[in-house]
Coordinates of C-alpha atoms in Angstrom, one line a residue:
M1 CA 222.8 31.3 2.0
S2 CA 224.4 28.3 3.7
R3 CA 224.8 28.4 7.5
L4 CA 227.8 26.8 9.2
P5 CA 227.0 24.0 11.7
R6 CA 227.2 24.8 15.3
L7 CA 230.4 24.0 17.3
Y8 CA 229.8 21.7 20.2
L9 CA 232.6 22.3 22.7
D10 CA 230.9 21.0 25.9
W11 CA 232.0 17.3 25.9
N12 CA 232.5 17.3 29.7
A13 CA 228.8 17.9 30.1
A14 CA 227.8 15.2 27.7
A15 CA 229.8 13.7 24.8
P16 CA 228.0 13.2 21.5
L17 CA 226.5 9.8 21.2
R18 CA 229.0 7.5 19.5
P19 CA 227.8 5.8 16.3
E20 CA 228.7 2.4 17.8
A21 CA 226.4 3.2 20.8
K22 CA 223.5 4.2 18.6
S23 CA 223.8 1.0 16.5
A24 CA 223.9 -1.2 19.7
M25 CA 220.9 0.6 21.1
L26 CA 218.9 0.1 17.9
A27 CA 219.7 -3.6 17.9
A28 CA 218.7 -3.8 21.6
M29 CA 215.4 -2.3 20.7
E30 CA 214.6 -5.3 18.6
T31 CA 215.0 -7.6 21.6
A32 CA 211.7 -8.4 23.3
G33 CA 212.9 -10.4 26.3
N34 CA 213.4 -9.3 29.9
P35 CA 217.0 -10.1 31.0
S36 CA 215.7 -11.9 34.1
S37 CA 213.5 -14.3 32.1
V38 CA 214.7 -17.8 31.4
H39 CA 213.2 -18.4 28.0
A40 CA 215.1 -17.8 24.7
E41 CA 214.1 -14.2 24.4
G42 CA 215.1 -13.5 28.0
R43 CA 218.4 -15.2 27.4
A44 CA 219.0 -13.1 24.3
A45 CA 218.4 -9.9 26.4
R46 CA 220.7 -11.3 29.2
A47 CA 223.4 -11.8 26.6
I48 CA 223.2 -8.2 25.5
L49 CA 223.4 -7.1 29.2
E50 CA 226.4 -9.3 30.0
T51 CA 228.3 -8.3 26.8
A52 CA 227.9 -4.7 27.9
R53 CA 229.1 -5.5 31.4
E54 CA 232.2 -7.1 30.0
R55 CA 232.9 -4.2 27.7
L56 CA 232.6 -1.7 30.5
A57 CA 234.8 -3.8 32.8
A58 CA 237.5 -3.9 30.1
L59 CA 237.5 -0.1 29.9
A60 CA 237.3 0.4 33.7
G61 CA 239.9 -2.2 34.5
C62 CA 237.7 -4.3 36.8
K63 CA 236.0 -7.7 36.9
P64 CA 232.6 -7.9 35.1
S65 CA 231.1 -9.1 38.4
E66 CA 232.1 -5.8 40.0
V67 CA 230.0 -3.7 37.6
V68 CA 226.5 -2.6 38.9
F69 CA 224.4 -0.8 36.3
T70 CA 222.6 2.3 37.4
S71 CA 220.8 5.3 36.0
G72 CA 224.0 7.4 36.2
A73 CA 226.8 8.6 38.4
T74 CA 224.5 10.4 40.8
E75 CA 222.6 7.2 41.7
A76 CA 225.8 5.2 41.8
A77 CA 227.3 7.7 44.3
A78 CA 224.2 7.6 46.5
M79 CA 224.3 3.8 46.5
M80 CA 227.8 3.9 48.1
L81 CA 227.7 7.1 50.1
A82 CA 224.1 7.2 51.5
N83 CA 224.9 4.1 53.7
P84 CA 228.6 4.4 54.5
P85 CA 230.6 2.0 56.7
G86 CA 229.6 2.5 60.3
G87 CA 227.0 5.0 59.3
L88 CA 229.6 7.8 59.3
K89 CA 229.5 10.3 56.4
A90 CA 232.4 10.3 54.0
W91 CA 235.3 12.8 54.0
G92 CA 236.1 14.6 50.7
P93 CA 237.9 17.7 49.4
P94 CA 235.7 20.7 48.8
D95 CA 236.0 20.5 45.0
L96 CA 234.0 17.2 44.6
H97 CA 231.2 17.0 42.1
S98 CA 227.8 17.7 43.6
C99 CA 226.8 14.1 43.4
A100 CA 229.4 13.3 46.0
M101 CA 229.3 16.6 47.8
A102 CA 225.7 15.9 48.9
W103 CA 226.9 13.1 51.1
R104 CA 230.2 14.6 52.4
D105 CA 230.7 15.6 56.0
P106 CA 232.2 19.2 55.9
E107 CA 233.1 19.2 59.6
I108 CA 235.9 16.6 59.7
S109 CA 239.5 16.5 58.6
E110 CA 241.0 13.8 56.4
D111 CA 243.1 12.6 59.3
Q112 CA 240.0 12.2 61.5
A113 CA 238.2 10.4 58.7
R114 CA 241.1 7.9 58.3
A115 CA 241.3 7.3 62.0
E116 CA 237.5 6.6 62.2
G117 CA 237.6 4.3 59.1
R118 CA 235.3 6.5 57.1
L119 CA 235.2 6.5 53.3
L120 CA 237.4 9.0 51.6
A121 CA 235.8 10.4 48.5
F122 CA 237.9 11.7 45.6
A123 CA 237.4 12.7 42.0
A124 CA 239.8 11.0 39.6
A125 CA 239.6 14.1 37.5
E126 CA 237.7 17.3 38.4
G127 CA 235.2 18.1 35.6
E128 CA 235.2 21.9 35.7
T129 CA 238.9 22.5 35.4
G130 CA 240.1 19.1 34.3
A131 CA 242.5 18.8 37.2
I132 CA 243.6 15.1 37.7
R133 CA 243.5 14.0 41.3
L134 CA 244.3 10.3 40.8
E135 CA 247.7 10.4 42.6
Q136 CA 246.2 11.5 45.9
A137 CA 243.4 8.9 45.6
E138 CA 245.7 6.0 44.8
A139 CA 248.1 6.9 47.6
A140 CA 245.3 7.0 50.1
A141 CA 243.9 3.6 48.9
R142 CA 247.4 2.0 49.0
A143 CA 247.9 3.3 52.6
G144 CA 244.8 1.3 53.6
A145 CA 242.1 4.0 53.5
Q146 CA 238.6 3.1 52.2
V147 CA 238.5 5.2 49.0
F148 CA 235.5 6.0 46.9
L149 CA 236.3 7.4 43.5
D150 CA 234.2 9.6 41.1
A151 CA 235.8 8.4 37.9
S152 CA 233.1 9.9 35.6
Q153 CA 235.2 12.6 33.9
A154 CA 238.4 10.5 33.8
M155 CA 236.9 7.4 32.2
G156 CA 237.7 7.1 28.6
K157 CA 239.9 10.2 28.6
I158 CA 242.9 9.0 30.4
A159 CA 244.4 5.5 30.9
W160 CA 242.9 4.9 34.4
R161 CA 242.1 1.4 35.9
F162 CA 240.1 0.5 38.9
D163 CA 242.5 -2.3 39.7
A164 CA 245.5 0.2 39.8
A165 CA 244.9 0.6 43.5
P166 CA 242.6 -1.1 46.2
F167 CA 239.7 1.3 45.7
R168 CA 236.5 0.3 47.5
A169 CA 234.2 1.7 44.8
A170 CA 234.0 4.0 41.8
V171 CA 231.3 5.6 39.7
L172 CA 230.9 6.1 36.0
S173 CA 228.6 8.0 33.7
S174 CA 227.9 6.7 30.2
S175 CA 227.4 10.1 28.6
K176 CA 230.9 11.3 29.5
F177 CA 232.5 8.8 27.0
G178 CA 229.9 8.8 24.3
G179 CA 227.2 6.5 25.6
P180 CA 223.6 7.5 26.2
K181 CA 222.5 9.9 28.9
G182 CA 220.8 8.6 32.0
C183 CA 223.0 5.5 32.3
G184 CA 226.0 4.7 34.5
A185 CA 227.6 2.2 36.8
L186 CA 228.9 1.6 40.3
I187 CA 232.1 -0.4 40.3
L188 CA 232.1 -2.2 43.6
R189 CA 235.2 -4.1 44.7
E190 CA 234.6 -7.9 45.0
G191 CA 233.6 -8.7 48.6
V192 CA 232.3 -5.3 49.5
E193 CA 228.7 -5.4 50.5
I194 CA 226.2 -2.4 50.3
E195 CA 222.7 -1.9 51.4
P196 CA 220.7 -1.4 48.2
L197 CA 218.8 1.8 47.8
L198 CA 216.3 0.1 45.5
K199 CA 214.8 -3.1 46.9
G200 CA 212.5 -5.5 45.1
G201 CA 213.4 -8.0 42.4
G202 CA 217.0 -8.4 43.3
Q203 CA 218.5 -7.6 39.9
E204 CA 222.3 -6.8 39.6
S205 CA 223.2 -9.5 42.1
R206 CA 220.7 -8.0 44.6
R207 CA 222.6 -4.7 44.6
R208 CA 220.2 -2.6 42.6
S209 CA 216.6 -3.9 42.0
G210 CA 214.6 -3.0 39.0
T211 CA 214.6 -4.2 35.4
E212 CA 217.8 -3.0 33.8
N213 CA 217.8 -0.3 31.1
L214 CA 218.8 -2.8 28.4
I215 CA 218.8 -0.3 25.6
G216 CA 220.9 2.3 27.4
I217 CA 223.3 -0.3 28.8
A218 CA 223.8 -1.8 25.3
G219 CA 224.8 1.7 24.1
M220 CA 227.1 2.3 27.1
G221 CA 228.9 -1.0 26.5
A222 CA 229.5 -0.3 22.9
A223 CA 230.7 3.2 23.8
A224 CA 233.0 1.8 26.3
E225 CA 234.6 -0.5 23.8
A226 CA 235.0 2.4 21.3
A227 CA 236.5 4.6 24.1
K228 CA 239.0 1.9 25.0
R229 CA 240.0 1.7 21.3
D230 CA 240.5 5.4 21.2
L231 CA 242.7 5.4 24.3
E232 CA 244.9 2.6 22.9
A233 CA 245.2 4.5 19.6
G234 CA 246.5 7.7 21.3
V235 CA 243.6 9.7 20.1
W236 CA 243.5 12.0 23.2
A237 CA 247.0 13.2 22.5
Q238 CA 245.6 14.9 19.4
V239 CA 242.8 16.4 21.4
R240 CA 245.4 17.8 23.9
D241 CA 247.3 19.4 21.0
R242 CA 244.1 21.1 19.8
R243 CA 243.2 22.3 23.4
D244 CA 246.7 23.7 23.7
R245 CA 246.5 25.5 20.4
W246 CA 243.2 27.1 21.5
E247 CA 244.8 28.2 24.8
A248 CA 247.8 29.7 23.0
A249 CA 245.5 31.7 20.9
L250 CA 243.5 32.8 24.0
K251 CA 246.6 34.1 25.8
A252 CA 247.9 35.8 22.6
E253 CA 244.6 37.7 22.3
A254 CA 244.0 38.2 26.0
P255 CA 247.2 37.9 28.1
E256 CA 245.1 38.7 31.2
A257 CA 243.1 35.6 30.9
A258 CA 243.4 33.1 33.8
I259 CA 243.5 29.4 32.8
F260 CA 242.5 27.3 35.8
A261 CA 244.5 24.2 36.8
A262 CA 246.9 24.8 33.9
Q263 CA 250.0 24.2 36.1
G264 CA 249.3 20.6 37.0
P265 CA 248.1 17.4 35.2
R266 CA 244.8 18.0 33.4
L267 CA 242.4 16.1 31.3
P268 CA 243.6 16.5 27.7
N269 CA 240.4 18.1 26.5
T270 CA 239.5 20.6 29.1
S271 CA 240.2 24.4 29.2
A272 CA 238.6 26.4 32.0
F273 CA 239.4 30.1 31.9
A274 CA 238.1 33.6 32.9
L275 CA 238.7 37.2 32.0
P276 CA 238.3 39.9 34.6
G277 CA 234.9 41.7 34.2
W278 CA 233.5 39.3 31.6
R279 CA 230.7 37.4 33.3
S280 CA 230.1 33.8 32.3
D281 CA 226.4 34.2 31.6
T282 CA 227.1 37.1 29.1
H283 CA 230.1 35.3 27.7
M284 CA 228.2 32.0 27.1
M285 CA 225.2 33.9 25.6
Q286 CA 227.4 35.6 23.1
L287 CA 229.1 32.4 22.1
D288 CA 225.8 30.6 21.9
L289 CA 224.4 33.3 19.5
A290 CA 227.6 32.9 17.5
G291 CA 227.0 29.2 17.1
V292 CA 229.2 27.8 19.9
A293 CA 228.2 25.6 22.8
V294 CA 230.4 25.8 25.9
S295 CA 229.5 25.9 29.6
S296 CA 230.4 27.7 32.8
G297 CA 231.3 24.5 34.7
S298 CA 229.6 21.3 35.7
A299 CA 226.3 20.7 33.9
C300 CA 224.7 20.0 37.3
S301 CA 225.5 23.5 38.5
S302 CA 226.1 25.7 35.4
G303 CA 222.6 27.2 35.6
K304 CA 223.2 28.6 39.0
V305 CA 224.1 32.3 39.5
A306 CA 226.7 31.8 42.3
A307 CA 230.3 31.1 41.4
S308 CA 231.4 27.5 41.2
H309 CA 232.2 25.8 44.6
V310 CA 235.1 24.1 42.8
L311 CA 236.7 27.5 41.9
K312 CA 236.0 28.8 45.4
A313 CA 237.8 25.7 46.8
L314 CA 240.8 26.5 44.6
G315 CA 240.9 30.0 46.0
V316 CA 239.8 31.8 42.9
P317 CA 238.5 35.3 43.7
E318 CA 234.7 35.6 43.5
A319 CA 234.7 38.2 40.8
L320 CA 237.0 36.1 38.6
A321 CA 235.1 32.9 39.4
Q322 CA 231.9 34.4 38.2
G323 CA 233.4 34.7 34.7
A324 CA 234.5 31.1 34.4
I325 CA 234.0 29.4 31.1
R326 CA 234.7 25.7 30.3
V327 CA 235.7 24.6 26.8
S328 CA 235.9 20.9 26.4
L329 CA 236.8 19.1 23.2
G330 CA 236.5 15.5 22.0
P331 CA 238.0 13.0 19.6
T332 CA 235.9 14.2 16.7
T333 CA 236.6 17.9 17.2
T334 CA 238.6 18.9 14.1
D335 CA 241.4 21.4 13.5
A336 CA 239.1 23.4 11.4
E337 CA 236.5 23.6 14.2
V338 CA 239.2 24.8 16.6
D339 CA 240.3 27.4 14.1
R340 CA 236.7 28.6 13.7
F341 CA 236.2 28.8 17.4
I342 CA 239.4 30.8 17.8
E343 CA 238.2 33.2 15.1
I344 CA 234.7 33.5 16.7
W345 CA 236.1 34.0 20.2
T346 CA 238.8 36.5 19.1
G347 CA 236.2 38.5 17.2
L348 CA 233.9 38.7 20.3
H349 CA 236.8 39.7 22.5
K350 CA 237.9 42.5 20.1
R351 CA 234.3 43.9 20.1
R352 CA 234.0 43.7 23.8
P353 CA 234.0 47.0 25.6
T354 CA 237.0 47.7 27.8
P355 CA 236.0 46.2 31.2
Q356 CA 236.2 48.0 34.5
A357 CA 238.9 46.8 36.9
A358 CA 237.7 43.7 38.7
A359 CA 236.5 44.2 42.2

């Protein structure tokens, strides 16, 4: 008996590797040279590196010289936030991703941070609920604040550009737009100097020492080019339509469901919701056994028992927050897959015992 393929609806954790990225990585594997070597093989490796840098810059809306390749958004955030201007920790709202939260000063206000010339850390888009925060970040940068932006979830999903406002720095994660995992970048505005976390050979214009991950970077560059093409073609509007169709089915089946951040601008692919009395661990397990991959929030925190700090910051009651589920779609998610997910989820909901009133 044939078995239907699993449904992967966890694109915000990691998008499936794009075919273009895989092809570019396979080609890079055949290149023997070190990008820092001056012989022909080294120059060939350098050409791969710089092509990827140009492709990523085109997607991010920055100069190629402003791109610093890293192992991911977490390292990129640490490069900027571990040694902030004046040695003072950054300010940020309490719903930042954990890679930035680790460096945030929770004891100061935004006004105090501005007055002291501290970095202000914002997320372009919050990854658990999909809420878009760009307007606030851009306004702060235009008002003269030093703004650091976590653009990991926004990049490739919405038409955002680094040069849209005078941001000081931004971080990207390759796996969020279809590149390989464990690869990312710090976008550092021209003229901004940082103290490198990794010292040694002076790669990446002395901003991040260590031989570059040429294979991963090649894949990230190819994924960036494909992501830019998708944006220009309006692909994400179709993703939004599918997300909205799922949410309409959710509310029709379970009117009591809370859909988080649904009243403001959201990423077109993200649906975070909860039902009173249905814990996220049980909910995810049931979906996983039924062949559906979703999450309970950020991949960096979804294995934790406590409710998401993001939902707490939004004022969501603890009992409801502990039931949060995130469904995130992508450009290759089909109408048929959304229909099958609706059928699976509706069946699980109908078989679910009547919950006790939430505490």
